Amino acid sequence: MSYTKSKVAIITGATGGIGFEVARRLGKDGYTVVLNGIDDKAGLERVKELTEEGITAEYYGFDVTNEEHVTNNIKKIGEKYGKIDVLVNNAGGLGGRSRFEDMTTDFYRFVMALNLDSVFFASRAAIPYLKKGTHPSIINYTSNAGWKAGVHAITRALAKDLAEYGIRVNAVSPGTIDTPFHAQIKSTKPEVFASWANNIMLGRLGQPEDVAGVISFLASKDASFITAETIQIGGGQALGI
């Protein structure tokens, strides 16, 4: 086991989009950042980018829906650094759309595994090392979409369970963020993409940096009295106009 003086942050699903921007921001905040993903080529490229920016970063490739892989890899990270200060459960996704009547069990279980099981697996594995961290916290992602309601519940449950150890647990709920996730509609139907801003009070789509800034705050000492909360990052989109 080797110890590091710098803070250590794990960000799942961090090879692109919001996750990568979160890794970059935490890296600039002084964290050693550990990026996770399933695209090893992209992961190594992202680490190279961060390293060139003076950020200490590394990549661990594993599937967050695989309990054994999550547990083993987070244990390796925890043992290597002697602690974990922040876990950002960024990995997730819609997985597609389906009416309930036509929904297959495999599809249902995949979406639940990607968005909910992954949070449970990673958080459980990280807890022994978070206990050794400085101002340790877990940050999850929720959504207005029903399939993330479980993450809202587990965030509150984890916060209650881990409060005695000084481990804070919060969540962010991003609105429509301009990421590669929307690349297809942005290129094929630019007028539709542009119209999305009309439903946002601040009149624009969010940027990955908008989410990264809030996560940076939640991970910091400045947020040391905040736990069990979910912060909306949607420019007022939740209220509608």
PDB file of N, CA and C in Angstrom, residues 45-126:
ATOM      1  N   GLU A  45      -6.504   8.111 -23.605  1.00  0.00           N
ATOM      2  CA  GLU A  45      -6.408   9.418 -24.258  1.00  0.00           C
ATOM      3  C   GLU A  45      -6.782  10.541 -23.297  1.00  0.00           C
ATOM      4  N   ARG A  46      -7.839  10.313 -22.511  1.00  0.00           N
ATOM      5  CA  ARG A  46      -8.265  11.339 -21.558  1.00  0.00           C
ATOM      6  C   ARG A  46      -7.201  11.553 -20.484  1.00  0.00           C
ATOM      7  N   VAL A  47      -6.586  10.471 -20.025  1.00  0.00           N
ATOM      8  CA  VAL A  47      -5.525  10.591 -19.024  1.00  0.00           C
ATOM      9  C   VAL A  47      -4.357  11.389 -19.592  1.00  0.00           C
ATOM     10  N   LYS A  48      -4.040  11.148 -20.844  1.00  0.00           N
ATOM     11  CA  LYS A  48      -2.955  11.887 -21.505  1.00  0.00           C
ATOM     12  C   LYS A  48      -3.284  13.381 -21.554  1.00  0.00           C
ATOM     13  N   GLU A  49      -4.528  13.693 -21.893  1.00  0.00           N
ATOM     14  CA  GLU A  49      -4.948  15.097 -21.935  1.00  0.00           C
ATOM     15  C   GLU A  49      -4.793  15.759 -20.569  1.00  0.00           C
ATOM     16  N   LEU A  50      -5.257  15.084 -19.547  1.00  0.00           N
ATOM     17  CA  LEU A  50      -5.190  15.646 -18.204  1.00  0.00           C
ATOM     18  C   LEU A  50      -3.750  15.797 -17.732  1.00  0.00           C
ATOM     19  N   THR A  51      -2.934  14.797 -18.036  1.00  0.00           N
ATOM     20  CA  THR A  51      -1.525  14.834 -17.644  1.00  0.00           C
ATOM     21  C   THR A  51      -0.825  16.029 -18.283  1.00  0.00           C
ATOM     22  N   GLU A  52      -1.160  16.301 -19.541  1.00  0.00           N
ATOM     23  CA  GLU A  52      -0.567  17.443 -20.243  1.00  0.00           C
ATOM     24  C   GLU A  52      -1.003  18.770 -19.633  1.00  0.00           C
ATOM     25  N   GLU A  53      -2.104  18.742 -18.895  1.00  0.00           N
ATOM     26  CA  GLU A  53      -2.584  19.942 -18.208  1.00  0.00           C
ATOM     27  C   GLU A  53      -2.030  20.042 -16.786  1.00  0.00           C
ATOM     28  N   GLY A  54      -1.151  19.115 -16.438  1.00  0.00           N
ATOM     29  CA  GLY A  54      -0.535  19.141 -15.123  1.00  0.00           C
ATOM     30  C   GLY A  54      -1.337  18.454 -14.041  1.00  0.00           C
ATOM     31  N   ILE A  55      -2.322  17.646 -14.462  1.00  0.00           N
ATOM     32  CA  ILE A  55      -3.184  16.937 -13.509  1.00  0.00           C
ATOM     33  C   ILE A  55      -2.691  15.501 -13.345  1.00  0.00           C
ATOM     34  N   THR A  56      -2.662  15.023 -12.117  1.00  0.00           N
ATOM     35  CA  THR A  56      -2.292  13.636 -11.856  1.00  0.00           C
ATOM     36  C   THR A  56      -3.522  12.768 -12.056  1.00  0.00           C
ATOM     37  N   ALA A  57      -3.453  11.883 -13.039  1.00  0.00           N
ATOM     38  CA  ALA A  57      -4.637  11.089 -13.403  1.00  0.00           C
ATOM     39  C   ALA A  57      -4.239   9.699 -13.839  1.00  0.00           C
ATOM     40  N   GLU A  58      -5.161   8.774 -13.646  1.00  0.00           N
ATOM     41  CA  GLU A  58      -4.993   7.435 -14.189  1.00  0.00           C
ATOM     42  C   GLU A  58      -6.352   6.851 -14.542  1.00  0.00           C
ATOM     43  N   TYR A  59      -6.316   5.753 -15.256  1.00  0.00           N
ATOM     44  CA  TYR A  59      -7.551   5.152 -15.776  1.00  0.00           C
ATOM     45  C   TYR A  59      -7.664   3.707 -15.340  1.00  0.00           C
ATOM     46  N   TYR A  60      -8.873   3.327 -14.915  1.00  0.00           N
ATOM     47  CA  TYR A  60      -9.187   1.934 -14.601  1.00  0.00           C
ATOM     48  C   TYR A  60     -10.392   1.528 -15.451  1.00  0.00           C
ATOM     49  N   GLY A  61     -10.201   0.545 -16.304  1.00  0.00           N
ATOM     50  CA  GLY A  61     -11.290   0.090 -17.153  1.00  0.00           C
ATOM     51  C   GLY A  61     -12.077  -1.040 -16.505  1.00  0.00           C
ATOM     52  N   PHE A  62     -13.337  -0.771 -16.196  1.00  0.00           N
ATOM     53  CA  PHE A  62     -14.223  -1.829 -15.701  1.00  0.00           C
ATOM     54  C   PHE A  62     -15.673  -1.415 -15.887  1.00  0.00           C
ATOM     55  N   ASP A  63     -16.532  -2.419 -15.964  1.00  0.00           N
ATOM     56  CA  ASP A  63     -17.959  -2.219 -16.185  1.00  0.00           C
ATOM     57  C   ASP A  63     -18.642  -1.999 -14.842  1.00  0.00           C
ATOM     58  N   VAL A  64     -19.278  -0.835 -14.668  1.00  0.00           N
ATOM     59  CA  VAL A  64     -19.885  -0.508 -13.370  1.00  0.00           C
ATOM     60  C   VAL A  64     -21.112  -1.363 -13.052  1.00  0.00           C
ATOM     61  N   THR A  65     -21.604  -2.127 -14.026  1.00  0.00           N
ATOM     62  CA  THR A  65     -22.740  -3.017 -13.753  1.00  0.00           C
ATOM     63  C   THR A  65     -22.287  -4.383 -13.263  1.00  0.00           C
ATOM     64  N   ASN A  66     -20.969  -4.621 -13.277  1.00  0.00           N
ATOM     65  CA  ASN A  66     -20.425  -5.903 -12.859  1.00  0.00           C
ATOM     66  C   ASN A  66     -19.916  -5.799 -11.419  1.00  0.00           C
ATOM     67  N   GLU A  67     -20.651  -6.416 -10.500  1.00  0.00           N
ATOM     68  CA  GLU A  67     -20.344  -6.295  -9.077  1.00  0.00           C
ATOM     69  C   GLU A  67     -18.902  -6.671  -8.754  1.00  0.00           C
ATOM     70  N   GLU A  68     -18.447  -7.780  -9.270  1.00  0.00           N
ATOM     71  CA  GLU A  68     -17.092  -8.250  -8.964  1.00  0.00           C
ATOM     72  C   GLU A  68     -16.038  -7.287  -9.491  1.00  0.00           C
ATOM     73  N   HIS A  69     -16.235  -6.808 -10.714  1.00  0.00           N
ATOM     74  CA  HIS A  69     -15.258  -5.892 -11.312  1.00  0.00           C
ATOM     75  C   HIS A  69     -15.203  -4.569 -10.544  1.00  0.00           C
ATOM     76  N   VAL A  70     -16.366  -4.062 -10.162  1.00  0.00           N
ATOM     77  CA  VAL A  70     -16.410  -2.808  -9.400  1.00  0.00           C
ATOM     78  C   VAL A  70     -15.696  -2.983  -8.061  1.00  0.00           C
ATOM     79  N   THR A  71     -16.056  -4.017  -7.346  1.00  0.00           N
ATOM     80  CA  THR A  71     -15.486  -4.251  -6.020  1.00  0.00           C
ATOM     81  C   THR A  71     -13.973  -4.421  -6.075  1.00  0.00           C
ATOM     82  N   ASN A  72     -13.507  -5.237  -7.007  1.00  0.00           N
ATOM     83  CA  ASN A  72     -12.074  -5.511  -7.108  1.00  0.00           C
ATOM     84  C   ASN A  72     -11.267  -4.273  -7.489  1.00  0.00           C
ATOM     85  N   ASN A  73     -11.796  -3.507  -8.436  1.00  0.00           N
ATOM     86  CA  ASN A  73     -11.048  -2.342  -8.909  1.00  0.00           C
ATOM     87  C   ASN A  73     -11.032  -1.210  -7.893  1.00  0.00           C
ATOM     88  N   ILE A  74     -12.146  -0.967  -7.233  1.00  0.00           N
ATOM     89  CA  ILE A  74     -12.151   0.100  -6.232  1.00  0.00           C
ATOM     90  C   ILE A  74     -11.279  -0.292  -5.046  1.00  0.00           C
ATOM     91  N   LYS A  75     -11.250  -1.570  -4.729  1.00  0.00           N
ATOM     92  CA  LYS A  75     -10.346  -2.030  -3.677  1.00  0.00           C
ATOM     93  C   LYS A  75      -8.889  -1.793  -4.075  1.00  0.00           C
ATOM     94  N   LYS A  76      -8.560  -2.057  -5.337  1.00  0.00           N
ATOM     95  CA  LYS A  76      -7.194  -1.811  -5.813  1.00  0.00           C
ATOM     96  C   LYS A  76      -6.824  -0.343  -5.688  1.00  0.00           C
ATOM     97  N   ILE A  77      -7.766   0.520  -6.061  1.00  0.00           N
ATOM     98  CA  ILE A  77      -7.518   1.969  -5.984  1.00  0.00           C
ATOM     99  C   ILE A  77      -7.348   2.385  -4.532  1.00  0.00           C
ATOM    100  N   GLY A  78      -8.239   1.924  -3.670  1.00  0.00           N
ATOM    101  CA  GLY A  78      -8.170   2.268  -2.259  1.00  0.00           C
ATOM    102  C   GLY A  78      -6.880   1.793  -1.609  1.00  0.00           C
ATOM    103  N   GLU A  79      -6.464   0.584  -1.947  1.00  0.00           N
ATOM    104  CA  GLU A  79      -5.225   0.037  -1.379  1.00  0.00           C
ATOM    105  C   GLU A  79      -4.007   0.775  -1.919  1.00  0.00           C
ATOM    106  N   LYS A  80      -4.062   1.172  -3.177  1.00  0.00           N
ATOM    107  CA  LYS A  80      -2.923   1.874  -3.770  1.00  0.00           C
ATOM    108  C   LYS A  80      -2.684   3.217  -3.095  1.00  0.00           C
ATOM    109  N   TYR A  81      -3.761   3.959  -2.861  1.00  0.00           N
ATOM    110  CA  TYR A  81      -3.618   5.306  -2.304  1.00  0.00           C
ATOM    111  C   TYR A  81      -3.828   5.377  -0.794  1.00  0.00           C
ATOM    112  N   GLY A  82      -4.329   4.300  -0.211  1.00  0.00           N
ATOM    113  CA  GLY A  82      -4.548   4.292   1.222  1.00  0.00           C
ATOM    114  C   GLY A  82      -5.813   4.985   1.666  1.00  0.00           C
ATOM    115  N   LYS A  83      -6.562   5.538   0.712  1.00  0.00           N
ATOM    116  CA  LYS A  83      -7.792   6.260   1.027  1.00  0.00           C
ATOM    117  C   LYS A  83      -8.510   6.621  -0.262  1.00  0.00           C
ATOM    118  N   ILE A  84      -9.751   7.049  -0.117  1.00  0.00           N
ATOM    119  CA  ILE A  84     -10.508   7.676  -1.197  1.00  0.00           C
ATOM    120  C   ILE A  84     -11.192   8.885  -0.555  1.00  0.00           C
ATOM    121  N   ASP A  85     -11.078  10.030  -1.163  1.00  0.00           N
ATOM    122  CA  ASP A  85     -11.687  11.237  -0.609  1.00  0.00           C
ATOM    123  C   ASP A  85     -13.045  11.538  -1.231  1.00  0.00           C
ATOM    124  N   VAL A  86     -13.174  11.263  -2.517  1.00  0.00           N
ATOM    125  CA  VAL A  86     -14.432  11.552  -3.212  1.00  0.00           C
ATOM    126  C   VAL A  86     -14.733  10.440  -4.212  1.00  0.00           C
ATOM    127  N   LEU A  87     -15.990  10.008  -4.205  1.00  0.00           N
ATOM    128  CA  LEU A  87     -16.481   9.080  -5.218  1.00  0.00           C
ATOM    129  C   LEU A  87     -17.605   9.791  -5.966  1.00  0.00           C
ATOM    130  N   VAL A  88     -17.429   9.953  -7.272  1.00  0.00           N
ATOM    131  CA  VAL A  88     -18.472  10.556  -8.099  1.00  0.00           C
ATOM    132  C   VAL A  88     -19.074   9.456  -8.970  1.00  0.00           C
ATOM    133  N   ASN A  89     -20.298   9.085  -8.645  1.00  0.00           N
ATOM    134  CA  ASN A  89     -20.988   8.035  -9.415  1.00  0.00           C
ATOM    135  C   ASN A  89     -21.642   8.665 -10.636  1.00  0.00           C
ATOM    136  N   ASN A  90     -20.798   8.931 -11.627  1.00  0.00           N
ATOM    137  CA  ASN A  90     -21.231   9.625 -12.836  1.00  0.00           C
ATOM    138  C   ASN A  90     -21.814   8.691 -13.885  1.00  0.00           C
ATOM    139  N   ALA A  91     -21.379   7.432 -13.910  1.00  0.00           N
ATOM    140  CA  ALA A  91     -21.817   6.499 -14.954  1.00  0.00           C
ATOM    141  C   ALA A  91     -23.328   6.317 -14.918  1.00  0.00           C
ATOM    142  N   GLY A  92     -23.924   6.265 -16.086  1.00  0.00           N
ATOM    143  CA  GLY A  92     -25.373   6.064 -16.174  1.00  0.00           C
ATOM    144  C   GLY A  92     -25.846   6.399 -17.571  1.00  0.00           C
ATOM    145  N   GLY A  93     -27.117   6.218 -17.803  1.00  0.00           N
ATOM    146  CA  GLY A  93     -27.651   6.532 -19.122  1.00  0.00           C
ATOM    147  C   GLY A  93     -29.069   6.046 -19.274  1.00  0.00           C
ATOM    148  N   LEU A  94     -29.716   6.546 -20.302  1.00  0.00           N
ATOM    149  CA  LEU A  94     -31.105   6.181 -20.552  1.00  0.00           C
ATOM    150  C   LEU A  94     -31.228   4.754 -21.063  1.00  0.00           C
ATOM    151  N   GLY A  95     -30.247   4.351 -21.877  1.00  0.00           N
ATOM    152  CA  GLY A  95     -30.264   2.982 -22.396  1.00  0.00           C
ATOM    153  C   GLY A  95     -31.239   2.766 -23.530  1.00  0.00           C
ATOM    154  N   GLY A  96     -31.977   3.806 -23.891  1.00  0.00           N
ATOM    155  CA  GLY A  96     -33.004   3.679 -24.926  1.00  0.00           C
ATOM    156  C   GLY A  96     -34.373   3.996 -24.350  1.00  0.00           C
ATOM    157  N   ARG A  97     -35.397   3.869 -25.159  1.00  0.00           N
ATOM    158  CA  ARG A  97     -36.763   4.135 -24.699  1.00  0.00           C
ATOM    159  C   ARG A  97     -37.659   2.941 -25.024  1.00  0.00           C
ATOM    160  N   SER A  98     -38.593   2.688 -24.136  1.00  0.00           N
ATOM    161  CA  SER A  98     -39.509   1.579 -24.362  1.00  0.00           C
ATOM    162  C   SER A  98     -40.794   1.813 -23.586  1.00  0.00           C
ATOM    163  N   ARG A  99     -41.922   1.500 -24.207  1.00  0.00           N
ATOM    164  CA  ARG A  99     -43.179   1.507 -23.484  1.00  0.00           C
ATOM    165  C   ARG A  99     -43.196   0.293 -22.549  1.00  0.00           C
ATOM    166  N   PHE A 100     -43.862   0.425 -21.398  1.00  0.00           N
ATOM    167  CA  PHE A 100     -43.888  -0.679 -20.441  1.00  0.00           C
ATOM    168  C   PHE A 100     -44.440  -1.959 -21.074  1.00  0.00           C
ATOM    169  N   GLU A 101     -45.437  -1.813 -21.888  1.00  0.00           N
ATOM    170  CA  GLU A 101     -46.076  -2.978 -22.500  1.00  0.00           C
ATOM    171  C   GLU A 101     -45.108  -3.787 -23.342  1.00  0.00           C
ATOM    172  N   ASP A 102     -44.149  -3.085 -23.946  1.00  0.00           N
ATOM    173  CA  ASP A 102     -43.204  -3.745 -24.848  1.00  0.00           C
ATOM    174  C   ASP A 102     -41.831  -3.970 -24.221  1.00  0.00           C
ATOM    175  N   MET A 103     -41.662  -3.523 -22.997  1.00  0.00           N
ATOM    176  CA  MET A 103     -40.352  -3.569 -22.367  1.00  0.00           C
ATOM    177  C   MET A 103     -39.946  -4.995 -22.010  1.00  0.00           C
ATOM    178  N   THR A 104     -38.730  -5.366 -22.403  1.00  0.00           N
ATOM    179  CA  THR A 104     -38.224  -6.693 -22.061  1.00  0.00           C
ATOM    180  C   THR A 104     -37.591  -6.653 -20.670  1.00  0.00           C
ATOM    181  N   THR A 105     -37.562  -7.777 -20.025  1.00  0.00           N
ATOM    182  CA  THR A 105     -36.943  -7.858 -18.704  1.00  0.00           C
ATOM    183  C   THR A 105     -35.459  -7.543 -18.791  1.00  0.00           C
ATOM    184  N   ASP A 106     -34.816  -7.983 -19.864  1.00  0.00           N
ATOM    185  CA  ASP A 106     -33.387  -7.711 -20.028  1.00  0.00           C
ATOM    186  C   ASP A 106     -33.117  -6.202 -20.102  1.00  0.00           C
ATOM    187  N   PHE A 107     -33.977  -5.475 -20.842  1.00  0.00           N
ATOM    188  CA  PHE A 107     -33.811  -4.038 -20.954  1.00  0.00           C
ATOM    189  C   PHE A 107     -33.990  -3.371 -19.589  1.00  0.00           C
ATOM    190  N   TYR A 108     -35.037  -3.762 -18.893  1.00  0.00           N
ATOM    191  CA  TYR A 108     -35.317  -3.208 -17.561  1.00  0.00           C
ATOM    192  C   TYR A 108     -34.136  -3.431 -16.625  1.00  0.00           C
ATOM    193  N   ARG A 109     -33.625  -4.654 -16.603  1.00  0.00           N
ATOM    194  CA  ARG A 109     -32.526  -4.975 -15.689  1.00  0.00           C
ATOM    195  C   ARG A 109     -31.240  -4.241 -16.081  1.00  0.00           C
ATOM    196  N   PHE A 110     -31.040  -4.030 -17.377  1.00  0.00           N
ATOM    197  CA  PHE A 110     -29.850  -3.294 -17.815  1.00  0.00           C
ATOM    198  C   PHE A 110     -29.897  -1.854 -17.331  1.00  0.00           C
ATOM    199  N   VAL A 111     -31.052  -1.200 -17.494  1.00  0.00           N
ATOM    200  CA  VAL A 111     -31.185   0.194 -17.077  1.00  0.00           C
ATOM    201  C   VAL A 111     -31.016   0.322 -15.567  1.00  0.00           C
ATOM    202  N   MET A 112     -31.601  -0.586 -14.825  1.00  0.00           N
ATOM    203  CA  MET A 112     -31.467  -0.560 -13.368  1.00  0.00           C
ATOM    204  C   MET A 112     -30.017  -0.810 -12.946  1.00  0.00           C
ATOM    205  N   ALA A 113     -29.365  -1.728 -13.617  1.00  0.00           N
ATOM    206  CA  ALA A 113     -27.972  -2.051 -13.293  1.00  0.00           C
ATOM    207  C   ALA A 113     -27.060  -0.860 -13.564  1.00  0.00           C
ATOM    208  N   LEU A 114     -27.279  -0.203 -14.689  1.00  0.00           N
ATOM    209  CA  LEU A 114     -26.415   0.908 -15.081  1.00  0.00           C
ATOM    210  C   LEU A 114     -26.595   2.126 -14.179  1.00  0.00           C
ATOM    211  N   ASN A 115     -27.825   2.389 -13.779  1.00  0.00           N
ATOM    212  CA  ASN A 115     -28.109   3.625 -13.069  1.00  0.00           C
ATOM    213  C   ASN A 115     -28.229   3.490 -11.549  1.00  0.00           C
ATOM    214  N   LEU A 116     -28.602   2.320 -11.080  1.00  0.00           N
ATOM    215  CA  LEU A 116     -28.808   2.144  -9.639  1.00  0.00           C
ATOM    216  C   LEU A 116     -27.832   1.148  -9.014  1.00  0.00           C
ATOM    217  N   ASP A 117     -27.737  -0.036  -9.607  1.00  0.00           N
ATOM    218  CA  ASP A 117     -26.814  -1.032  -9.056  1.00  0.00           C
ATOM    219  C   ASP A 117     -25.387  -0.499  -9.011  1.00  0.00           C
ATOM    220  N   SER A 118     -25.008   0.243 -10.044  1.00  0.00           N
ATOM    221  CA  SER A 118     -23.647   0.768 -10.123  1.00  0.00           C
ATOM    222  C   SER A 118     -23.326   1.676  -8.940  1.00  0.00           C
ATOM    223  N   VAL A 119     -24.310   2.468  -8.528  1.00  0.00           N
ATOM    224  CA  VAL A 119     -24.127   3.365  -7.389  1.00  0.00           C
ATOM    225  C   VAL A 119     -23.922   2.544  -6.112  1.00  0.00           C
ATOM    226  N   PHE A 120     -24.736   1.519  -5.949  1.00  0.00           N
ATOM    227  CA  PHE A 120     -24.621   0.652  -4.778  1.00  0.00           C
ATOM    228  C   PHE A 120     -23.277  -0.065  -4.753  1.00  0.00           C
ATOM    229  N   PHE A 121     -22.902  -0.683  -5.872  1.00  0.00           N
ATOM    230  CA  PHE A 121     -21.645  -1.435  -5.921  1.00  0.00           C
ATOM    231  C   PHE A 121     -20.449  -0.543  -5.604  1.00  0.00           C
ATOM    232  N   ALA A 122     -20.373   0.620  -6.278  1.00  0.00           N
ATOM    233  CA  ALA A 122     -19.213   1.492  -6.119  1.00  0.00           C
ATOM    234  C   ALA A 122     -19.163   2.113  -4.721  1.00  0.00           C
ATOM    235  N   SER A 123     -20.314   2.544  -4.224  1.00  0.00           N
ATOM    236  CA  SER A 123     -20.345   3.174  -2.909  1.00  0.00           C
ATOM    237  C   SER A 123     -19.956   2.178  -1.821  1.00  0.00           C
ATOM    238  N   ARG A 124     -20.526   0.994  -1.883  1.00  0.00           N
ATOM    239  CA  ARG A 124     -20.216  -0.032  -0.882  1.00  0.00           C
ATOM    240  C   ARG A 124     -18.725  -0.345  -0.861  1.00  0.00           C
ATOM    241  N   ALA A 125     -18.137  -0.485  -2.049  1.00  0.00           N
ATOM    242  CA  ALA A 125     -16.719  -0.829  -2.123  1.00  0.00           C
ATOM    243  C   ALA A 125     -15.824   0.304  -1.635  1.00  0.00           C
ATOM    244  N   ALA A 126     -16.286   1.541  -1.814  1.00  0.00           N
ATOM    245  CA  ALA A 126     -15.452   2.697  -1.468  1.00  0.00           C
ATOM    246  C   ALA A 126     -15.509   3.066   0.007  1.00  0.00           C
TER     247      ALA A 126
END
